[in-house]
PDB file of N, CA and C in Angstrom:
ATOM      1  N   MET A   1       3.569  29.513  52.136  1.00  0.00           N
ATOM      2  CA  MET A   1       2.323  29.656  51.399  1.00  0.00           C
ATOM      3  C   MET A   1       2.281  28.578  50.318  1.00  0.00           C
ATOM      4  N   GLU A   2       1.115  28.003  50.123  1.00  0.00           N
ATOM      5  CA  GLU A   2       0.966  26.961  49.108  1.00  0.00           C
ATOM      6  C   GLU A   2      -0.359  27.127  48.387  1.00  0.00           C
ATOM      7  N   ALA A   3      -0.395  26.675  47.156  1.00  0.00           N
ATOM      8  CA  ALA A   3      -1.614  26.681  46.353  1.00  0.00           C
ATOM      9  C   ALA A   3      -1.923  25.243  45.960  1.00  0.00           C
ATOM     10  N   LYS A   4      -3.214  24.933  45.935  1.00  0.00           N
ATOM     11  CA  LYS A   4      -3.648  23.556  45.751  1.00  0.00           C
ATOM     12  C   LYS A   4      -4.685  23.475  44.637  1.00  0.00           C
ATOM     13  N   ALA A   5      -4.683  22.362  43.927  1.00  0.00           N
ATOM     14  CA  ALA A   5      -5.728  22.067  42.940  1.00  0.00           C
ATOM     15  C   ALA A   5      -6.113  20.604  43.097  1.00  0.00           C
ATOM     16  N   THR A   6      -7.408  20.322  43.013  1.00  0.00           N
ATOM     17  CA  THR A   6      -7.922  18.971  43.216  1.00  0.00           C
ATOM     18  C   THR A   6      -8.806  18.560  42.050  1.00  0.00           C
ATOM     19  N   LEU A   7      -8.631  17.327  41.611  1.00  0.00           N
ATOM     20  CA  LEU A   7      -9.489  16.731  40.594  1.00  0.00           C
ATOM     21  C   LEU A   7     -10.212  15.560  41.241  1.00  0.00           C
ATOM     22  N   LYS A   8     -11.521  15.589  41.225  1.00  0.00           N
ATOM     23  CA  LYS A   8     -12.292  14.520  41.861  1.00  0.00           C
ATOM     24  C   LYS A   8     -13.036  13.702  40.806  1.00  0.00           C
ATOM     25  N   TYR A   9     -13.213  12.438  41.108  1.00  0.00           N
ATOM     26  CA  TYR A   9     -13.992  11.512  40.278  1.00  0.00           C
ATOM     27  C   TYR A   9     -13.438  11.358  38.860  1.00  0.00           C
ATOM     28  N   ALA A  10     -12.117  11.392  38.712  1.00  0.00           N
ATOM     29  CA  ALA A  10     -11.500  11.168  37.401  1.00  0.00           C
ATOM     30  C   ALA A  10     -11.663   9.692  37.045  1.00  0.00           C
ATOM     31  N   ARG A  11     -12.104   9.392  35.839  1.00  0.00           N
ATOM     32  CA  ARG A  11     -12.368   8.008  35.433  1.00  0.00           C
ATOM     33  C   ARG A  11     -11.087   7.311  34.983  1.00  0.00           C
ATOM     34  N   ILE A  12     -10.156   7.186  35.899  1.00  0.00           N
ATOM     35  CA  ILE A  12      -8.905   6.487  35.640  1.00  0.00           C
ATOM     36  C   ILE A  12      -8.466   5.849  36.950  1.00  0.00           C
ATOM     37  N   SER A  13      -7.836   4.701  36.861  1.00  0.00           N
ATOM     38  CA  SER A  13      -7.417   3.967  38.043  1.00  0.00           C
ATOM     39  C   SER A  13      -6.324   4.731  38.807  1.00  0.00           C
ATOM     40  N   PRO A  14      -6.379   4.765  40.148  1.00  0.00           N
ATOM     41  CA  PRO A  14      -5.347   5.451  40.932  1.00  0.00           C
ATOM     42  C   PRO A  14      -3.952   4.873  40.695  1.00  0.00           C
ATOM     43  N   ARG A  15      -3.898   3.595  40.411  1.00  0.00           N
ATOM     44  CA  ARG A  15      -2.618   2.939  40.161  1.00  0.00           C
ATOM     45  C   ARG A  15      -1.915   3.528  38.940  1.00  0.00           C
ATOM     46  N   LYS A  16      -2.690   3.857  37.901  1.00  0.00           N
ATOM     47  CA  LYS A  16      -2.129   4.438  36.689  1.00  0.00           C
ATOM     48  C   LYS A  16      -1.687   5.883  36.908  1.00  0.00           C
ATOM     49  N   VAL A  17      -2.435   6.608  37.744  1.00  0.00           N
ATOM     50  CA  VAL A  17      -2.109   8.007  38.014  1.00  0.00           C
ATOM     51  C   VAL A  17      -0.837   8.107  38.855  1.00  0.00           C
ATOM     52  N   LYS A  18      -0.678   7.195  39.809  1.00  0.00           N
ATOM     53  CA  LYS A  18       0.460   7.237  40.723  1.00  0.00           C
ATOM     54  C   LYS A  18       1.791   7.137  39.980  1.00  0.00           C
ATOM     55  N   ILE A  19       1.833   6.355  38.926  1.00  0.00           N
ATOM     56  CA  ILE A  19       3.053   6.196  38.131  1.00  0.00           C
ATOM     57  C   ILE A  19       3.514   7.538  37.572  1.00  0.00           C
ATOM     58  N   VAL A  20       2.569   8.330  37.074  1.00  0.00           N
ATOM     59  CA  VAL A  20       2.910   9.620  36.473  1.00  0.00           C
ATOM     60  C   VAL A  20       3.210  10.660  37.558  1.00  0.00           C
ATOM     61  N   LEU A  21       2.491  10.615  38.678  1.00  0.00           N
ATOM     62  CA  LEU A  21       2.735  11.569  39.762  1.00  0.00           C
ATOM     63  C   LEU A  21       4.145  11.415  40.326  1.00  0.00           C
ATOM     64  N   ASP A  22       4.644  10.186  40.376  1.00  0.00           N
ATOM     65  CA  ASP A  22       5.991   9.953  40.891  1.00  0.00           C
ATOM     66  C   ASP A  22       7.059  10.632  40.015  1.00  0.00           C
ATOM     67  N   LEU A  23       6.749  10.870  38.740  1.00  0.00           N
ATOM     68  CA  LEU A  23       7.695  11.524  37.837  1.00  0.00           C
ATOM     69  C   LEU A  23       7.862  13.008  38.146  1.00  0.00           C
ATOM     70  N   ILE A  24       6.803  13.666  38.651  1.00  0.00           N
ATOM     71  CA  ILE A  24       6.841  15.131  38.799  1.00  0.00           C
ATOM     72  C   ILE A  24       7.007  15.602  40.241  1.00  0.00           C
ATOM     73  N   ARG A  25       6.939  14.704  41.207  1.00  0.00           N
ATOM     74  CA  ARG A  25       7.031  15.103  42.618  1.00  0.00           C
ATOM     75  C   ARG A  25       8.377  15.763  42.897  1.00  0.00           C
ATOM     76  N   GLY A  26       8.348  17.000  43.460  1.00  0.00           N
ATOM     77  CA  GLY A  26       9.558  17.726  43.821  1.00  0.00           C
ATOM     78  C   GLY A  26      10.184  18.531  42.698  1.00  0.00           C
ATOM     79  N   LYS A  27       9.661  18.451  41.486  1.00  0.00           N
ATOM     80  CA  LYS A  27      10.232  19.161  40.339  1.00  0.00           C
ATOM     81  C   LYS A  27       9.695  20.601  40.271  1.00  0.00           C
ATOM     82  N   ASP A  28      10.429  21.463  39.554  1.00  0.00           N
ATOM     83  CA  ASP A  28       9.941  22.810  39.281  1.00  0.00           C
ATOM     84  C   ASP A  28       8.684  22.721  38.421  1.00  0.00           C
ATOM     85  N   ALA A  29       7.805  23.729  38.536  1.00  0.00           N
ATOM     86  CA  ALA A  29       6.515  23.685  37.846  1.00  0.00           C
ATOM     87  C   ALA A  29       6.687  23.611  36.327  1.00  0.00           C
ATOM     88  N   GLY A  30       7.607  24.386  35.778  1.00  0.00           N
ATOM     89  CA  GLY A  30       7.837  24.364  34.331  1.00  0.00           C
ATOM     90  C   GLY A  30       8.370  23.024  33.853  1.00  0.00           C
ATOM     91  N   THR A  31       9.303  22.468  34.624  1.00  0.00           N
ATOM     92  CA  THR A  31       9.862  21.156  34.289  1.00  0.00           C
ATOM     93  C   THR A  31       8.799  20.069  34.384  1.00  0.00           C
ATOM     94  N   ALA A  32       7.989  20.143  35.441  1.00  0.00           N
ATOM     95  CA  ALA A  32       6.917  19.161  35.636  1.00  0.00           C
ATOM     96  C   ALA A  32       5.912  19.210  34.483  1.00  0.00           C
ATOM     97  N   MET A  33       5.581  20.413  34.046  1.00  0.00           N
ATOM     98  CA  MET A  33       4.638  20.566  32.932  1.00  0.00           C
ATOM     99  C   MET A  33       5.230  19.967  31.658  1.00  0.00           C
ATOM    100  N   ALA A  34       6.518  20.187  31.423  1.00  0.00           N
ATOM    101  CA  ALA A  34       7.181  19.626  30.240  1.00  0.00           C
ATOM    102  C   ALA A  34       7.206  18.099  30.298  1.00  0.00           C
ATOM    103  N   ILE A  35       7.468  17.550  31.485  1.00  0.00           N
ATOM    104  CA  ILE A  35       7.472  16.088  31.655  1.00  0.00           C
ATOM    105  C   ILE A  35       6.092  15.522  31.342  1.00  0.00           C
ATOM    106  N   LEU A  36       5.052  16.168  31.867  1.00  0.00           N
ATOM    107  CA  LEU A  36       3.685  15.672  31.654  1.00  0.00           C
ATOM    108  C   LEU A  36       3.283  15.735  30.182  1.00  0.00           C
ATOM    109  N   LYS A  37       3.666  16.812  29.507  1.00  0.00           N
ATOM    110  CA  LYS A  37       3.288  16.954  28.099  1.00  0.00           C
ATOM    111  C   LYS A  37       3.984  15.941  27.204  1.00  0.00           C
ATOM    112  N   ASN A  38       5.142  15.435  27.654  1.00  0.00           N
ATOM    113  CA  ASN A  38       5.893  14.476  26.837  1.00  0.00           C
ATOM    114  C   ASN A  38       5.798  13.048  27.341  1.00  0.00           C
ATOM    115  N   THR A  39       4.957  12.809  28.337  1.00  0.00           N
ATOM    116  CA  THR A  39       4.777  11.462  28.851  1.00  0.00           C
ATOM    117  C   THR A  39       3.618  10.802  28.113  1.00  0.00           C
ATOM    118  N   ASN A  40       3.853   9.613  27.610  1.00  0.00           N
ATOM    119  CA  ASN A  40       2.845   8.916  26.820  1.00  0.00           C
ATOM    120  C   ASN A  40       2.003   8.005  27.719  1.00  0.00           C
ATOM    121  N   LYS A  41       1.271   8.600  28.650  1.00  0.00           N
ATOM    122  CA  LYS A  41       0.376   7.868  29.546  1.00  0.00           C
ATOM    123  C   LYS A  41      -0.973   8.580  29.544  1.00  0.00           C
ATOM    124  N   SER A  42      -2.041   7.822  29.735  1.00  0.00           N
ATOM    125  CA  SER A  42      -3.371   8.431  29.709  1.00  0.00           C
ATOM    126  C   SER A  42      -3.583   9.372  30.889  1.00  0.00           C
ATOM    127  N   ALA A  43      -2.900   9.144  32.000  1.00  0.00           N
ATOM    128  CA  ALA A  43      -3.058   9.993  33.186  1.00  0.00           C
ATOM    129  C   ALA A  43      -2.463  11.377  32.968  1.00  0.00           C
ATOM    130  N   SER A  44      -1.481  11.502  32.098  1.00  0.00           N
ATOM    131  CA  SER A  44      -0.813  12.787  31.917  1.00  0.00           C
ATOM    132  C   SER A  44      -1.757  13.846  31.337  1.00  0.00           C
ATOM    133  N   GLU A  45      -2.760  13.425  30.587  1.00  0.00           N
ATOM    134  CA  GLU A  45      -3.747  14.359  30.046  1.00  0.00           C
ATOM    135  C   GLU A  45      -4.510  15.055  31.177  1.00  0.00           C
ATOM    136  N   TYR A  46      -4.930  14.279  32.189  1.00  0.00           N
ATOM    137  CA  TYR A  46      -5.613  14.851  33.348  1.00  0.00           C
ATOM    138  C   TYR A  46      -4.669  15.757  34.140  1.00  0.00           C
ATOM    139  N   LEU A  47      -3.425  15.313  34.311  1.00  0.00           N
ATOM    140  CA  LEU A  47      -2.494  15.998  35.199  1.00  0.00           C
ATOM    141  C   LEU A  47      -1.961  17.298  34.614  1.00  0.00           C
ATOM    142  N   VAL A  48      -1.904  17.420  33.287  1.00  0.00           N
ATOM    143  CA  VAL A  48      -1.499  18.682  32.667  1.00  0.00           C
ATOM    144  C   VAL A  48      -2.487  19.775  33.045  1.00  0.00           C
ATOM    145  N   LYS A  49      -3.764  19.483  32.930  1.00  0.00           N
ATOM    146  CA  LYS A  49      -4.789  20.461  33.275  1.00  0.00           C
ATOM    147  C   LYS A  49      -4.768  20.787  34.767  1.00  0.00           C
ATOM    148  N   LEU A  50      -4.568  19.757  35.588  1.00  0.00           N
ATOM    149  CA  LEU A  50      -4.572  19.948  37.035  1.00  0.00           C
ATOM    150  C   LEU A  50      -3.380  20.778  37.491  1.00  0.00           C
ATOM    151  N   LEU A  51      -2.196  20.514  36.956  1.00  0.00           N
ATOM    152  CA  LEU A  51      -1.012  21.293  37.311  1.00  0.00           C
ATOM    153  C   LEU A  51      -1.156  22.739  36.835  1.00  0.00           C
ATOM    154  N   GLY A  52      -1.713  22.923  35.655  1.00  0.00           N
ATOM    155  CA  GLY A  52      -1.984  24.278  35.161  1.00  0.00           C
ATOM    156  C   GLY A  52      -2.917  25.039  36.079  1.00  0.00           C
ATOM    157  N   SER A  53      -3.907  24.343  36.606  1.00  0.00           N
ATOM    158  CA  SER A  53      -4.852  24.956  37.543  1.00  0.00           C
ATOM    159  C   SER A  53      -4.170  25.335  38.852  1.00  0.00           C
ATOM    160  N   ALA A  54      -3.290  24.466  39.355  1.00  0.00           N
ATOM    161  CA  ALA A  54      -2.567  24.755  40.598  1.00  0.00           C
ATOM    162  C   ALA A  54      -1.652  25.963  40.427  1.00  0.00           C
ATOM    163  N   ILE A  55      -0.989  26.055  39.280  1.00  0.00           N
ATOM    164  CA  ILE A  55      -0.113  27.197  39.000  1.00  0.00           C
ATOM    165  C   ILE A  55      -0.933  28.478  38.904  1.00  0.00           C
ATOM    166  N   ALA A  56      -2.072  28.414  38.217  1.00  0.00           N
ATOM    167  CA  ALA A  56      -2.947  29.582  38.088  1.00  0.00           C
ATOM    168  C   ALA A  56      -3.483  30.024  39.450  1.00  0.00           C
ATOM    169  N   ASN A  57      -3.819  29.065  40.309  1.00  0.00           N
ATOM    170  CA  ASN A  57      -4.272  29.405  41.664  1.00  0.00           C
ATOM    171  C   ASN A  57      -3.175  30.131  42.433  1.00  0.00           C
ATOM    172  N   ALA A  58      -1.936  29.670  42.308  1.00  0.00           N
ATOM    173  CA  ALA A  58      -0.816  30.288  43.019  1.00  0.00           C
ATOM    174  C   ALA A  58      -0.579  31.726  42.545  1.00  0.00           C
ATOM    175  N   VAL A  59      -0.633  31.919  41.232  1.00  0.00           N
ATOM    176  CA  VAL A  59      -0.346  33.241  40.670  1.00  0.00           C
ATOM    177  C   VAL A  59      -1.490  34.213  40.935  1.00  0.00           C
ATOM    178  N   ASN A  60      -2.715  33.783  40.712  1.00  0.00           N
ATOM    179  CA  ASN A  60      -3.855  34.700  40.815  1.00  0.00           C
ATOM    180  C   ASN A  60      -4.359  34.910  42.240  1.00  0.00           C
ATOM    181  N   ASN A  61      -4.359  33.857  43.057  1.00  0.00           N
ATOM    182  CA  ASN A  61      -4.926  33.983  44.401  1.00  0.00           C
ATOM    183  C   ASN A  61      -3.904  34.395  45.453  1.00  0.00           C
ATOM    184  N   PHE A  62      -2.640  34.008  45.257  1.00  0.00           N
ATOM    185  CA  PHE A  62      -1.632  34.251  46.296  1.00  0.00           C
ATOM    186  C   PHE A  62      -0.460  35.107  45.809  1.00  0.00           C
ATOM    187  N   GLN A  63      -0.531  35.625  44.562  1.00  0.00           N
ATOM    188  CA  GLN A  63       0.490  36.500  43.984  1.00  0.00           C
ATOM    189  C   GLN A  63       1.906  35.907  44.103  1.00  0.00           C
ATOM    190  N   MET A  64       2.033  34.615  43.850  1.00  0.00           N
ATOM    191  CA  MET A  64       3.348  33.972  43.861  1.00  0.00           C
ATOM    192  C   MET A  64       4.012  34.166  42.500  1.00  0.00           C
ATOM    193  N   ASP A  65       5.340  34.068  42.493  1.00  0.00           N
ATOM    194  CA  ASP A  65       6.112  34.180  41.256  1.00  0.00           C
ATOM    195  C   ASP A  65       6.103  32.823  40.547  1.00  0.00           C
ATOM    196  N   GLU A  66       5.642  32.821  39.313  1.00  0.00           N
ATOM    197  CA  GLU A  66       5.468  31.557  38.572  1.00  0.00           C
ATOM    198  C   GLU A  66       6.795  30.838  38.327  1.00  0.00           C
ATOM    199  N   THR A  67       7.889  31.581  38.218  1.00  0.00           N
ATOM    200  CA  THR A  67       9.182  30.959  37.936  1.00  0.00           C
ATOM    201  C   THR A  67       9.772  30.250  39.150  1.00  0.00           C
ATOM    202  N   LYS A  68       9.310  30.595  40.361  1.00  0.00           N
ATOM    203  CA  LYS A  68       9.837  29.981  41.591  1.00  0.00           C
ATOM    204  C   LYS A  68       8.998  28.815  42.097  1.00  0.00           C
ATOM    205  N   LEU A  69       7.921  28.468  41.398  1.00  0.00           N
ATOM    206  CA  LEU A  69       7.012  27.424  41.885  1.00  0.00           C
ATOM    207  C   LEU A  69       7.587  26.026  41.651  1.00  0.00           C
ATOM    208  N   TYR A  70       7.290  25.127  42.588  1.00  0.00           N
ATOM    209  CA  TYR A  70       7.641  23.716  42.431  1.00  0.00           C
ATOM    210  C   TYR A  70       6.533  22.851  43.007  1.00  0.00           C
ATOM    211  N   VAL A  71       6.475  21.603  42.587  1.00  0.00           N
ATOM    212  CA  VAL A  71       5.448  20.662  43.042  1.00  0.00           C
ATOM    213  C   VAL A  71       5.898  20.109  44.391  1.00  0.00           C
ATOM    214  N   SER A  72       5.298  20.604  45.469  1.00  0.00           N
ATOM    215  CA  SER A  72       5.714  20.167  46.804  1.00  0.00           C
ATOM    216  C   SER A  72       5.028  18.869  47.210  1.00  0.00           C
ATOM    217  N   GLU A  73       3.774  18.714  46.827  1.00  0.00           N
ATOM    218  CA  GLU A  73       3.020  17.507  47.164  1.00  0.00           C
ATOM    219  C   GLU A  73       2.178  17.113  45.968  1.00  0.00           C
ATOM    220  N   CYS A  74       2.026  15.830  45.750  1.00  0.00           N
ATOM    221  CA  CYS A  74       1.058  15.331  44.774  1.00  0.00           C
ATOM    222  C   CYS A  74       0.706  13.908  45.181  1.00  0.00           C
ATOM    223  N   PHE A  75      -0.570  13.658  45.265  1.00  0.00           N
ATOM    224  CA  PHE A  75      -1.007  12.327  45.672  1.00  0.00           C
ATOM    225  C   PHE A  75      -2.354  12.005  45.044  1.00  0.00           C
ATOM    226  N   VAL A  76      -2.681  10.714  45.065  1.00  0.00           N
ATOM    227  CA  VAL A  76      -3.951  10.242  44.507  1.00  0.00           C
ATOM    228  C   VAL A  76      -4.616   9.331  45.525  1.00  0.00           C
ATOM    229  N   CYS A  77      -5.917   9.483  45.668  1.00  0.00           N
ATOM    230  CA  CYS A  77      -6.723   8.633  46.545  1.00  0.00           C
ATOM    231  C   CYS A  77      -7.788   7.958  45.684  1.00  0.00           C
ATOM    232  N   PRO A  78      -8.159   6.735  46.015  1.00  0.00           N
ATOM    233  CA  PRO A  78      -9.220   6.084  45.233  1.00  0.00           C
ATOM    234  C   PRO A  78     -10.576   6.717  45.503  1.00  0.00           C
ATOM    235  N   GLY A  79     -11.335   6.899  44.437  1.00  0.00           N
ATOM    236  CA  GLY A  79     -12.701   7.383  44.562  1.00  0.00           C
ATOM    237  C   GLY A  79     -13.656   6.201  44.555  1.00  0.00           C
ATOM    238  N   PRO A  80     -14.940   6.471  44.383  1.00  0.00           N
ATOM    239  CA  PRO A  80     -15.896   5.365  44.333  1.00  0.00           C
ATOM    240  C   PRO A  80     -15.682   4.493  43.095  1.00  0.00           C
ATOM    241  N   THR A  81     -15.942   3.221  43.231  1.00  0.00           N
ATOM    242  CA  THR A  81     -15.769   2.273  42.139  1.00  0.00           C
ATOM    243  C   THR A  81     -17.119   1.955  41.511  1.00  0.00           C
ATOM    244  N   LEU A  82     -17.201   2.058  40.193  1.00  0.00           N
ATOM    245  CA  LEU A  82     -18.419   1.701  39.473  1.00  0.00           C
ATOM    246  C   LEU A  82     -18.371   0.204  39.198  1.00  0.00           C
ATOM    247  N   LYS A  83     -19.394  -0.510  39.588  1.00  0.00           N
ATOM    248  CA  LYS A  83     -19.418  -1.956  39.413  1.00  0.00           C
ATOM    249  C   LYS A  83     -20.312  -2.316  38.235  1.00  0.00           C
ATOM    250  N   ARG A  84     -19.752  -3.049  37.284  1.00  0.00           N
ATOM    251  CA  ARG A  84     -20.474  -3.444  36.085  1.00  0.00           C
ATOM    252  C   ARG A  84     -20.389  -4.960  35.942  1.00  0.00           C
ATOM    253  N   ILE A  85     -21.291  -5.520  35.133  1.00  0.00           N
ATOM    254  CA  ILE A  85     -21.365  -6.968  34.930  1.00  0.00           C
ATOM    255  C   ILE A  85     -21.032  -7.286  33.483  1.00  0.00           C
ATOM    256  N   MET A  86     -20.206  -8.330  33.289  1.00  0.00           N
ATOM    257  CA  MET A  86     -19.928  -8.815  31.939  1.00  0.00           C
ATOM    258  C   MET A  86     -20.401 -10.263  31.845  1.00  0.00           C
ATOM    259  N   PRO A  87     -21.309 -10.567  30.926  1.00  0.00           N
ATOM    260  CA  PRO A  87     -21.796 -11.946  30.792  1.00  0.00           C
ATOM    261  C   PRO A  87     -20.681 -12.901  30.381  1.00  0.00           C
ATOM    262  N   ARG A  88     -20.722 -14.099  30.959  1.00  0.00           N
ATOM    263  CA  ARG A  88     -19.733 -15.126  30.665  1.00  0.00           C
ATOM    264  C   ARG A  88     -20.458 -16.415  30.242  1.00  0.00           C
ATOM    265  N   ALA A  89     -19.725 -17.466  30.058  1.00  0.00           N
ATOM    266  CA  ALA A  89     -20.283 -18.726  29.571  1.00  0.00           C
ATOM    267  C   ALA A  89     -21.221 -19.356  30.598  1.00  0.00           C
ATOM    268  N   LYS A  90     -22.171 -20.142  30.105  1.00  0.00           N
ATOM    269  CA  LYS A  90     -23.106 -20.916  30.923  1.00  0.00           C
ATOM    270  C   LYS A  90     -23.946 -20.061  31.863  1.00  0.00           C
ATOM    271  N   GLY A  91     -24.273 -18.862  31.431  1.00  0.00           N
ATOM    272  CA  GLY A  91     -25.172 -18.015  32.213  1.00  0.00           C
ATOM    273  C   GLY A  91     -24.542 -17.347  33.422  1.00  0.00           C
ATOM    274  N   SER A  92     -23.247 -17.454  33.576  1.00  0.00           N
ATOM    275  CA  SER A  92     -22.600 -16.807  34.718  1.00  0.00           C
ATOM    276  C   SER A  92     -22.195 -15.382  34.336  1.00  0.00           C
ATOM    277  N   ALA A  93     -21.601 -14.658  35.283  1.00  0.00           N
ATOM    278  CA  ALA A  93     -21.209 -13.277  35.027  1.00  0.00           C
ATOM    279  C   ALA A  93     -19.935 -12.953  35.791  1.00  0.00           C
ATOM    280  N   ASP A  94     -19.155 -12.060  35.228  1.00  0.00           N
ATOM    281  CA  ASP A  94     -17.961 -11.546  35.894  1.00  0.00           C
ATOM    282  C   ASP A  94     -18.209 -10.093  36.269  1.00  0.00           C
ATOM    283  N   ARG A  95     -17.543  -9.654  37.316  1.00  0.00           N
ATOM    284  CA  ARG A  95     -17.687  -8.281  37.755  1.00  0.00           C
ATOM    285  C   ARG A  95     -16.560  -7.440  37.153  1.00  0.00           C
ATOM    286  N   ILE A  96     -16.920  -6.310  36.587  1.00  0.00           N
ATOM    287  CA  ILE A  96     -15.952  -5.357  36.064  1.00  0.00           C
ATOM    288  C   ILE A  96     -15.929  -4.183  37.032  1.00  0.00           C
ATOM    289  N   LEU A  97     -14.741  -3.825  37.530  1.00  0.00           N
ATOM    290  CA  LEU A  97     -14.599  -2.700  38.459  1.00  0.00           C
ATOM    291  C   LEU A  97     -14.013  -1.518  37.699  1.00  0.00           C
ATOM    292  N   LYS A  98     -14.811  -0.469  37.563  1.00  0.00           N
ATOM    293  CA  LYS A  98     -14.350   0.748  36.890  1.00  0.00           C
ATOM    294  C   LYS A  98     -13.968   1.743  37.972  1.00  0.00           C
ATOM    295  N   ARG A  99     -12.675   1.903  38.162  1.00  0.00           N
ATOM    296  CA  ARG A  99     -12.180   2.690  39.284  1.00  0.00           C
ATOM    297  C   ARG A  99     -12.110   4.184  38.952  1.00  0.00           C
ATOM    298  N   THR A 100     -12.256   5.007  39.998  1.00  0.00           N
ATOM    299  CA  THR A 100     -12.119   6.450  39.864  1.00  0.00           C
ATOM    300  C   THR A 100     -11.051   6.939  40.829  1.00  0.00           C
ATOM    301  N   SER A 101     -10.595   8.178  40.608  1.00  0.00           N
ATOM    302  CA  SER A 101      -9.499   8.735  41.394  1.00  0.00           C
ATOM    303  C   SER A 101      -9.812  10.149  41.847  1.00  0.00           C
ATOM    304  N   HIS A 102      -9.274  10.516  43.003  1.00  0.00           N
ATOM    305  CA  HIS A 102      -9.244  11.897  43.478  1.00  0.00           C
ATOM    306  C   HIS A 102      -7.769  12.290  43.522  1.00  0.00           C
ATOM    307  N   VAL A 103      -7.378  13.262  42.691  1.00  0.00           N
ATOM    308  CA  VAL A 103      -5.972  13.647  42.574  1.00  0.00           C
ATOM    309  C   VAL A 103      -5.789  15.054  43.140  1.00  0.00           C
ATOM    310  N   THR A 104      -4.713  15.266  43.908  1.00  0.00           N
ATOM    311  CA  THR A 104      -4.394  16.570  44.482  1.00  0.00           C
ATOM    312  C   THR A 104      -2.950  16.936  44.152  1.00  0.00           C
ATOM    313  N   ILE A 105      -2.757  18.170  43.697  1.00  0.00           N
ATOM    314  CA  ILE A 105      -1.418  18.705  43.451  1.00  0.00           C
ATOM    315  C   ILE A 105      -1.272  19.991  44.244  1.00  0.00           C
ATOM    316  N   VAL A 106      -0.171  20.106  45.000  1.00  0.00           N
ATOM    317  CA  VAL A 106       0.122  21.305  45.795  1.00  0.00           C
ATOM    318  C   VAL A 106       1.431  21.896  45.282  1.00  0.00           C
ATOM    319  N   VAL A 107       1.417  23.206  44.995  1.00  0.00           N
ATOM    320  CA  VAL A 107       2.638  23.896  44.582  1.00  0.00           C
ATOM    321  C   VAL A 107       3.021  24.940  45.625  1.00  0.00           C
ATOM    322  N   LYS A 108       4.331  25.090  45.822  1.00  0.00           N
ATOM    323  CA  LYS A 108       4.861  26.087  46.752  1.00  0.00           C
ATOM    324  C   LYS A 108       5.910  26.924  46.033  1.00  0.00           C
ATOM    325  N   GLU A 109       6.263  28.054  46.667  1.00  0.00           N
ATOM    326  CA  GLU A 109       7.300  28.916  46.116  1.00  0.00           C
ATOM    327  C   GLU A 109       8.636  28.554  46.745  1.00  0.00           C
ATOM    328  N   ARG A 110       9.669  28.393  45.905  1.00  0.00           N
ATOM    329  CA  ARG A 110      11.010  28.077  46.417  1.00  0.00           C
ATOM    330  C   ARG A 110      11.634  29.343  46.987  1.00  0.00           C
ATOM    331  N   ASP A 111      12.344  29.180  48.095  1.00  0.00           N
ATOM    332  CA  ASP A 111      12.991  30.346  48.739  1.00  0.00           C
ATOM    333  C   ASP A 111      14.313  30.692  48.099  1.00  0.00           C
TER     334      ASP A 111
END
């Protein structure tokens, strides 16, 4: 049995999120939450809420024991990119790509 939580259209680059997800993959839920709260990255703010949601889904929807939960899967996929223009010299323009992310965290109960 597994419980899942998904965050869609987060305004942060998938590359930045992946760095933090690699820290918590395979860890116990409590340990993962502690790592996220003490990680000084902008992605950890999103992931604390998302992991909390996955744990709450496991406890409330599937009656799993919160102390036995661990992060079995976590991954990020790129969402749609917002394209913006920045004016440059001599009337030209540069393209600014504002990337978004779809993040998924899956928790399971350890046997």
